Amino acid sequence: MPNSKDRESNRFSARMGRYAKVGTNMGGIAAKVAGARLFGMELDNAKNATELAAALGGLKGPLMKVAQLLSTIPDVLPPEYTTELAKLQANAPPMGWAFVKRRMRAELGADWQSRFEDFGKEPAAAASLGQVHRAVGHDGRILACKLQYPDMASAVEADLKQLQMLFSVHRRMSPAIDTREIAKEISARVREELDYVREAAHIAMYQRILADSSRIRVPEVVEPLSTGRLLTMGWLAGRPLLDFKEHSQEERNLLAETMFHAWWHPFSHFGVIHGDPHLGNYTVFETDGAPAGINLLDYGCIRVFPESFVEGVVDLYRGLLEGDDERVVSAYERWGFKNLKKEVIEVLNIWARFIYGPLLTDRVRSVADGVSAAEYGRKEAFRVHSALKELGPVTVPQEFVFMDRAAIGLGGVFLHLRAEVNFFRLFNEQIDGFEAATVRRRQDEVLAAAGLGAAPHAA
């Protein structure tokens, strides 16, 4: 009778075999793009995008996470590619009980089961890098145990090589955006997601940042039951955000305002963002049958910014609000955009006015009219791309990538909820009395308390 360890090994070998096949397929697409450019032929982006999606479609694991990231960063790839990549599902088939027992033994020792009152054999959720099991502690507390799949470090490195190939394909398509810094940023964040000790520290940081926010719940880490590849937390009971799409306008607005606070308060006061505003990373908790707030679930993709970057965000907003062109340009330069010509600034302003648009008028409104959550930002990204073709390539600073992506993701959540709120007032409440030095002091304090080391201050 074959043992379960062999079956798991075979499953991993098969996955690595599929990686090799994807590399061959993507190499073929890259060669086709290069050949078309060499001979002056027109490329069929839609056909190539379909081929790329087919090459990726059989895969699970980190590459799926990278593909999803790419599909949500406007203008990283041609629209045809992002449309196809957005269809890919990040949910991996769960690993079996034999795998779970072996992995838990490796993390907590041979007597690991005795450390729980109960441990669910079936995962409550499975994702690209690991799966979550519901358990019960000896004190009766319900727990969420997030267990990383085996050999993820090597799988991530293999996938990041595929990412470089994707961007290489893009750079051969007369790009308007130089993607090198974007690739660097995505690689750094995906690698960080493998470190559950770091994620536990992120949770501790967010507990401090949102301590006064009764409408936002952050899980508690159970340190004796956590390691670098196992994260055990208190279970936060809640329902998916989309379950509330048909609730009253008042209740949907309450959830939107809570989401706004959960994202903008950490950024404007501490220079920290939750860089993965995916619907699966939030649930709604209820009181007496009515939605009362948001559970913030995943802390793998957290981005810490120097206070100068936060100051640039505030200055760009105030520059747009007051028609102060000098302040607008100064903000772009502070973010790290280089060699800004007047024409490039005008193009960047197209994007800035779109992102900041809901925050610039003191009235109740939706985040965007007549646009689906899936299409939010696409039209504006296309306009920017088209204009930059004549002027580019423009290098997008590394720090800008997840800020941009998160703003688009957050806007998508507001559209799903069909929220009608005064974004101007919500934002101005967050930046009232803003001072970069205060952000730096607060950031230093929460990073030190969470054991995350020194903040990335500008020189």
Tab-separated table of N, CA and C in Angstrom, residues 121-233:
chain	number	residue	atom	x	y	z
A	121	LYS	N	-10.362	18.325	10.705
A	121	LYS	CA	-9.588	17.631	9.672
A	121	LYS	C	-9.732	18.303	8.313
A	122	GLU	N	-10.906	18.852	8.033
A	122	GLU	CA	-11.151	19.503	6.749
A	122	GLU	C	-10.825	20.995	6.865
A	123	PRO	N	-10.103	21.551	5.905
A	123	PRO	CA	-9.791	22.985	5.984
A	123	PRO	C	-11.032	23.854	5.836
A	124	ALA	N	-11.047	24.942	6.580
A	124	ALA	CA	-12.143	25.915	6.456
A	124	ALA	C	-11.948	26.782	5.222
A	125	ALA	N	-10.694	26.925	4.788
A	125	ALA	CA	-10.386	27.709	3.582
A	125	ALA	C	-9.039	27.257	3.046
A	126	ALA	N	-8.899	27.292	1.711
A	126	ALA	CA	-7.619	26.961	1.077
A	126	ALA	C	-7.282	28.078	0.109
A	127	ALA	N	-6.031	28.532	0.154
A	127	ALA	CA	-5.621	29.636	-0.712
A	127	ALA	C	-4.335	29.273	-1.434
A	128	SER	N	-3.637	30.286	-1.957
A	128	SER	CA	-2.494	30.013	-2.822
A	128	SER	C	-1.259	29.540	-2.065
A	129	LEU	N	-1.044	30.000	-0.832
A	129	LEU	CA	0.180	29.661	-0.100
A	129	LEU	C	-0.053	28.716	1.069
A	130	GLY	N	-1.308	28.515	1.460
A	130	GLY	CA	-1.581	27.658	2.605
A	130	GLY	C	-3.068	27.465	2.800
A	131	GLN	N	-3.434	26.801	3.908
A	131	GLN	CA	-4.848	26.591	4.186
A	131	GLN	C	-5.130	26.821	5.661
A	132	VAL	N	-6.407	27.095	5.961
A	132	VAL	CA	-6.826	27.442	7.317
A	132	VAL	C	-7.708	26.336	7.879
A	133	HIS	N	-7.403	25.901	9.115
A	133	HIS	CA	-8.220	24.912	9.812
A	133	HIS	C	-8.840	25.551	11.048
A	134	ARG	N	-10.068	25.175	11.290
A	134	ARG	CA	-10.755	25.636	12.499
A	134	ARG	C	-10.420	24.672	13.628
A	135	ALA	N	-10.072	25.214	14.774
A	135	ALA	CA	-9.709	24.371	15.922
A	135	ALA	C	-10.321	24.966	17.188
A	136	VAL	N	-10.207	24.213	18.270
A	136	VAL	CA	-10.692	24.690	19.574
A	136	VAL	C	-9.566	24.521	20.582
A	137	GLY	N	-9.272	25.586	21.331
A	137	GLY	CA	-8.239	25.523	22.356
A	137	GLY	C	-8.764	24.889	23.633
A	138	HIS	N	-7.849	24.568	24.546
A	138	HIS	CA	-8.265	23.960	25.812
A	138	HIS	C	-9.062	24.924	26.680
A	139	ASP	N	-8.975	26.218	26.375
A	139	ASP	CA	-9.786	27.190	27.112
A	139	ASP	C	-11.154	27.392	26.460
A	140	GLY	N	-11.454	26.596	25.416
A	140	GLY	CA	-12.750	26.704	24.750
A	140	GLY	C	-12.793	27.718	23.625
A	141	ARG	N	-11.693	28.449	23.446
A	141	ARG	CA	-11.692	29.471	22.407
A	141	ARG	C	-11.609	28.836	21.020
A	142	ILE	N	-12.393	29.370	20.079
A	142	ILE	CA	-12.335	28.878	18.696
A	142	ILE	C	-11.149	29.547	18.006
A	143	LEU	N	-10.368	28.738	17.291
A	143	LEU	CA	-9.117	29.207	16.699
A	143	LEU	C	-9.102	29.007	15.188
A	144	ALA	N	-8.318	29.843	14.509
A	144	ALA	CA	-8.036	29.685	13.082
A	144	ALA	C	-6.556	29.368	12.950
A	145	CYS	N	-6.228	28.185	12.390
A	145	CYS	CA	-4.832	27.763	12.228
A	145	CYS	C	-4.462	27.837	10.750
A	146	LYS	N	-3.614	28.773	10.414
A	146	LYS	CA	-3.192	28.985	9.025
A	146	LYS	C	-1.865	28.247	8.820
A	147	LEU	N	-1.896	27.217	7.990
A	147	LEU	CA	-0.754	26.320	7.822
A	147	LEU	C	-0.220	26.435	6.392
A	148	GLN	N	1.076	26.713	6.291
A	148	GLN	CA	1.683	26.919	4.971
A	148	GLN	C	1.932	25.589	4.262
A	149	TYR	N	1.728	25.577	2.948
A	149	TYR	CA	2.022	24.392	2.148
A	149	TYR	C	3.530	24.111	2.175
A	150	PRO	N	3.936	22.855	1.887
A	150	PRO	CA	5.369	22.535	1.919
A	150	PRO	C	6.102	23.158	0.732
A	151	ASP	N	7.391	23.399	0.939
A	151	ASP	CA	8.291	23.845	-0.127
A	151	ASP	C	7.836	25.133	-0.812
A	152	MET	N	7.129	25.979	-0.069
A	152	MET	CA	6.617	27.209	-0.685
A	152	MET	C	7.734	28.182	-1.049
A	153	ALA	N	8.831	28.190	-0.277
A	153	ALA	CA	9.915	29.136	-0.579
A	153	ALA	C	10.471	28.876	-1.973
A	154	SER	N	10.734	27.592	-2.298
A	154	SER	CA	11.272	27.284	-3.625
A	154	SER	C	10.226	27.510	-4.703
A	155	ALA	N	8.958	27.223	-4.379
A	155	ALA	CA	7.889	27.450	-5.352
A	155	ALA	C	7.746	28.943	-5.654
A	156	VAL	N	7.842	29.785	-4.618
A	156	VAL	CA	7.745	31.234	-4.821
A	156	VAL	C	8.871	31.730	-5.712
A	157	GLU	N	10.091	31.247	-5.461
A	157	GLU	CA	11.214	31.707	-6.296
A	157	GLU	C	11.026	31.278	-7.753
A	158	ALA	N	10.517	30.050	-7.956
A	158	ALA	CA	10.242	29.607	-9.329
A	158	ALA	C	9.198	30.500	-9.976
A	159	ASP	N	8.176	30.866	-9.207
A	159	ASP	CA	7.104	31.695	-9.748
A	159	ASP	C	7.572	33.112	-10.055
A	160	LEU	N	8.462	33.633	-9.217
A	160	LEU	CA	8.939	34.999	-9.458
A	160	LEU	C	9.782	35.066	-10.731
A	161	LYS	N	10.415	33.943	-11.090
A	161	LYS	CA	11.116	33.901	-12.383
A	161	LYS	C	10.114	33.994	-13.528
A	162	GLN	N	8.958	33.348	-13.342
A	162	GLN	CA	7.898	33.451	-14.358
A	162	GLN	C	7.385	34.885	-14.442
A	163	LEU	N	7.319	35.555	-13.290
A	163	LEU	CA	6.891	36.952	-13.274
A	163	LEU	C	7.840	37.809	-14.109
A	164	GLN	N	9.138	37.577	-13.944
A	164	GLN	CA	10.116	38.343	-14.737
A	164	GLN	C	9.889	38.104	-16.230
A	165	MET	N	9.523	36.865	-16.578
A	165	MET	CA	9.270	36.566	-17.989
A	165	MET	C	8.016	37.298	-18.480
A	166	LEU	N	6.981	37.347	-17.628
A	166	LEU	CA	5.769	38.092	-17.995
A	166	LEU	C	6.093	39.550	-18.301
A	167	PHE	N	6.884	40.160	-17.427
A	167	PHE	CA	7.233	41.565	-17.638
A	167	PHE	C	8.143	41.739	-18.849
A	168	SER	N	8.976	40.733	-19.097
A	168	SER	CA	9.818	40.782	-20.285
A	168	SER	C	8.958	40.804	-21.545
A	169	VAL	N	7.893	39.989	-21.543
A	169	VAL	CA	6.947	40.001	-22.669
A	169	VAL	C	6.352	41.402	-22.824
A	170	HIS	N	5.953	41.969	-21.697
A	170	HIS	CA	5.318	43.290	-21.742
A	170	HIS	C	6.244	44.369	-22.298
A	171	ARG	N	7.524	44.317	-21.895
A	171	ARG	CA	8.452	45.359	-22.335
A	171	ARG	C	8.704	45.298	-23.835
A	172	ARG	N	8.396	44.138	-24.456
A	172	ARG	CA	8.578	44.015	-25.901
A	172	ARG	C	7.356	44.515	-26.674
A	173	MET	N	6.350	44.991	-25.974
A	173	MET	CA	5.117	45.432	-26.634
A	173	MET	C	5.030	46.948	-26.690
A	174	SER	N	6.132	47.633	-26.923
A	174	SER	CA	6.159	49.096	-26.950
A	174	SER	C	5.503	49.674	-25.694
A	175	PRO	N	6.004	49.322	-24.510
A	175	PRO	CA	5.311	49.725	-23.284
A	175	PRO	C	5.442	51.218	-23.006
A	176	ALA	N	4.431	51.739	-22.338
A	176	ALA	CA	4.492	53.119	-21.860
A	176	ALA	C	4.997	53.167	-20.428
A	177	ILE	N	4.886	52.036	-19.726
A	177	ILE	CA	5.296	51.953	-18.330
A	177	ILE	C	6.492	51.012	-18.224
A	178	ASP	N	7.575	51.474	-17.608
A	178	ASP	CA	8.723	50.611	-17.331
A	178	ASP	C	8.382	49.801	-16.074
A	179	THR	N	8.308	48.482	-16.223
A	179	THR	CA	7.765	47.633	-15.147
A	179	THR	C	8.812	47.097	-14.177
A	180	ARG	N	10.073	47.490	-14.306
A	180	ARG	CA	11.110	46.873	-13.471
A	180	ARG	C	10.867	47.099	-11.970
A	181	GLU	N	10.498	48.318	-11.603
A	181	GLU	CA	10.257	48.603	-10.184
A	181	GLU	C	9.009	47.879	-9.687
A	182	ILE	N	8.013	47.727	-10.573
A	182	ILE	CA	6.796	47.012	-10.200
A	182	ILE	C	7.132	45.562	-9.881
A	183	ALA	N	7.968	44.936	-10.729
A	183	ALA	CA	8.375	43.548	-10.497
A	183	ALA	C	9.105	43.417	-9.159
A	184	LYS	N	9.951	44.395	-8.865
A	184	LYS	CA	10.716	44.380	-7.609
A	184	LYS	C	9.775	44.432	-6.403
A	185	GLU	N	8.769	45.290	-6.497
A	185	GLU	CA	7.828	45.454	-5.383
A	185	GLU	C	6.977	44.199	-5.178
A	186	ILE	N	6.438	43.637	-6.247
A	186	ILE	CA	5.614	42.431	-6.127
A	186	ILE	C	6.448	41.289	-5.540
A	187	SER	N	7.686	41.143	-6.004
A	187	SER	CA	8.553	40.079	-5.503
A	187	SER	C	8.779	40.212	-3.995
A	188	ALA	N	9.041	41.446	-3.552
A	188	ALA	CA	9.291	41.674	-2.117
A	188	ALA	C	8.073	41.319	-1.279
A	189	ARG	N	6.884	41.730	-1.734
A	189	ARG	CA	5.676	41.472	-0.952
A	189	ARG	C	5.309	39.986	-0.926
A	190	VAL	N	5.447	39.290	-2.063
A	190	VAL	CA	5.109	37.863	-2.091
A	190	VAL	C	6.061	37.074	-1.190
A	191	ARG	N	7.357	37.428	-1.204
A	191	ARG	CA	8.306	36.744	-0.309
A	191	ARG	C	7.933	36.970	1.158
A	192	GLU	N	7.519	38.192	1.483
A	192	GLU	CA	7.138	38.490	2.864
A	192	GLU	C	5.961	37.642	3.324
A	193	GLU	N	5.067	37.304	2.404
A	193	GLU	CA	3.876	36.538	2.784
A	193	GLU	C	4.206	35.129	3.269
A	194	LEU	N	5.418	34.667	3.012
A	194	LEU	CA	5.823	33.346	3.494
A	194	LEU	C	6.211	33.363	4.968
A	195	ASP	N	6.449	34.541	5.524
A	195	ASP	CA	6.983	34.680	6.878
A	195	ASP	C	5.838	34.938	7.853
A	196	TYR	N	5.366	33.888	8.511
A	196	TYR	CA	4.221	34.035	9.417
A	196	TYR	C	4.592	34.729	10.723
A	197	VAL	N	5.878	34.715	11.080
A	197	VAL	CA	6.300	35.490	12.253
A	197	VAL	C	6.118	36.976	11.958
A	198	ARG	N	6.458	37.373	10.744
A	198	ARG	CA	6.268	38.761	10.328
A	198	ARG	C	4.776	39.108	10.283
A	199	GLU	N	3.975	38.171	9.767
A	199	GLU	CA	2.534	38.445	9.707
A	199	GLU	C	1.954	38.604	11.116
A	200	ALA	N	2.423	37.796	12.057
A	200	ALA	CA	1.966	37.935	13.451
A	200	ALA	C	2.326	39.317	13.999
A	201	ALA	N	3.508	39.814	13.622
A	201	ALA	CA	3.912	41.160	14.056
A	201	ALA	C	3.027	42.223	13.402
A	202	HIS	N	2.662	42.003	12.130
A	202	HIS	CA	1.734	42.930	11.461
A	202	HIS	C	0.401	42.991	12.214
A	203	ILE	N	-0.079	41.836	12.653
A	203	ILE	CA	-1.346	41.794	13.395
A	203	ILE	C	-1.220	42.598	14.687
A	204	ALA	N	-0.104	42.405	15.399
A	204	ALA	CA	0.119	43.154	16.640
A	204	ALA	C	0.137	44.652	16.368
A	205	MET	N	0.746	45.042	15.242
A	205	MET	CA	0.796	46.459	14.875
A	205	MET	C	-0.607	46.996	14.602
A	206	TYR	N	-1.402	46.243	13.853
A	206	TYR	CA	-2.761	46.703	13.537
A	206	TYR	C	-3.653	46.739	14.774
A	207	GLN	N	-3.410	45.866	15.735
A	207	GLN	CA	-4.186	45.941	16.980
A	207	GLN	C	-3.970	47.278	17.679
A	208	ARG	N	-2.729	47.754	17.642
A	208	ARG	CA	-2.433	49.048	18.249
A	208	ARG	C	-3.019	50.193	17.435
A	209	ILE	N	-2.851	50.109	16.107
A	209	ILE	CA	-3.305	51.182	15.223
A	209	ILE	C	-4.823	51.359	15.301
A	210	LEU	N	-5.553	50.243	15.391
A	210	LEU	CA	-7.023	50.297	15.344
A	210	LEU	C	-7.657	50.022	16.708
A	211	ALA	N	-6.892	50.219	17.772
A	211	ALA	CA	-7.379	49.916	19.128
A	211	ALA	C	-8.641	50.684	19.487
A	212	ASP	N	-8.799	51.891	18.952
A	212	ASP	CA	-9.954	52.726	19.304
A	212	ASP	C	-11.123	52.568	18.332
A	213	SER	N	-11.004	51.663	17.382
A	213	SER	CA	-12.036	51.510	16.344
A	213	SER	C	-12.913	50.300	16.661
A	214	SER	N	-14.028	50.534	17.325
A	214	SER	CA	-14.896	49.423	17.755
A	214	SER	C	-15.559	48.713	16.579
A	215	ARG	N	-15.602	49.358	15.412
A	215	ARG	CA	-16.257	48.743	14.253
A	215	ARG	C	-15.284	47.907	13.410
A	216	ILE	N	-14.019	47.809	13.850
A	216	ILE	CA	-13.027	47.010	13.111
A	216	ILE	C	-12.386	46.030	14.089
A	217	ARG	N	-12.464	44.750	13.738
A	217	ARG	CA	-11.888	43.726	14.608
A	217	ARG	C	-10.639	43.133	13.969
A	218	VAL	N	-9.600	43.013	14.783
A	218	VAL	CA	-8.319	42.435	14.386
A	218	VAL	C	-8.132	41.164	15.205
A	219	PRO	N	-7.717	40.051	14.597
A	219	PRO	CA	-7.580	38.815	15.379
A	219	PRO	C	-6.453	38.905	16.402
A	220	GLU	N	-6.492	38.016	17.392
A	220	GLU	CA	-5.408	37.899	18.365
A	220	GLU	C	-4.563	36.684	18.029
A	221	VAL	N	-3.268	36.841	18.006
A	221	VAL	CA	-2.362	35.727	17.714
A	221	VAL	C	-2.154	34.896	18.978
A	222	VAL	N	-2.190	33.573	18.820
A	222	VAL	CA	-1.885	32.662	19.928
A	222	VAL	C	-0.426	32.240	19.746
A	223	GLU	N	0.477	32.948	20.395
A	223	GLU	CA	1.914	32.766	20.147
A	223	GLU	C	2.435	31.359	20.450
A	224	PRO	N	1.999	30.701	21.539
A	224	PRO	CA	2.538	29.354	21.806
A	224	PRO	C	2.176	28.334	20.714
A	225	LEU	N	1.171	28.640	19.900
A	225	LEU	CA	0.739	27.727	18.845
A	225	LEU	C	1.067	28.280	17.460
A	226	SER	N	2.038	29.173	17.383
A	226	SER	CA	2.421	29.775	16.105
A	226	SER	C	3.916	29.616	15.871
A	227	THR	N	4.282	29.486	14.585
A	227	THR	CA	5.698	29.382	14.184
A	227	THR	C	5.869	30.193	12.892
A	228	GLY	N	7.008	30.029	12.247
A	228	GLY	CA	7.250	30.737	10.989
A	228	GLY	C	6.354	30.282	9.854
A	229	ARG	N	5.781	29.045	10.002
A	229	ARG	CA	4.926	28.511	8.938
A	229	ARG	C	3.552	28.060	9.446
A	230	LEU	N	3.247	28.406	10.680
A	230	LEU	CA	1.930	28.143	11.266
A	230	LEU	C	1.520	29.382	12.049
A	231	LEU	N	0.356	29.923	11.723
A	231	LEU	CA	-0.140	31.112	12.409
A	231	LEU	C	-1.487	30.760	13.027
A	232	THR	N	-1.547	30.747	14.353
A	232	THR	CA	-2.785	30.426	15.067
A	232	THR	C	-3.349	31.696	15.681
A	233	MET	N	-4.613	31.954	15.357
A	233	MET	CA	-5.279	33.187	15.784
A	233	MET	C	-6.652	32.866	16.353
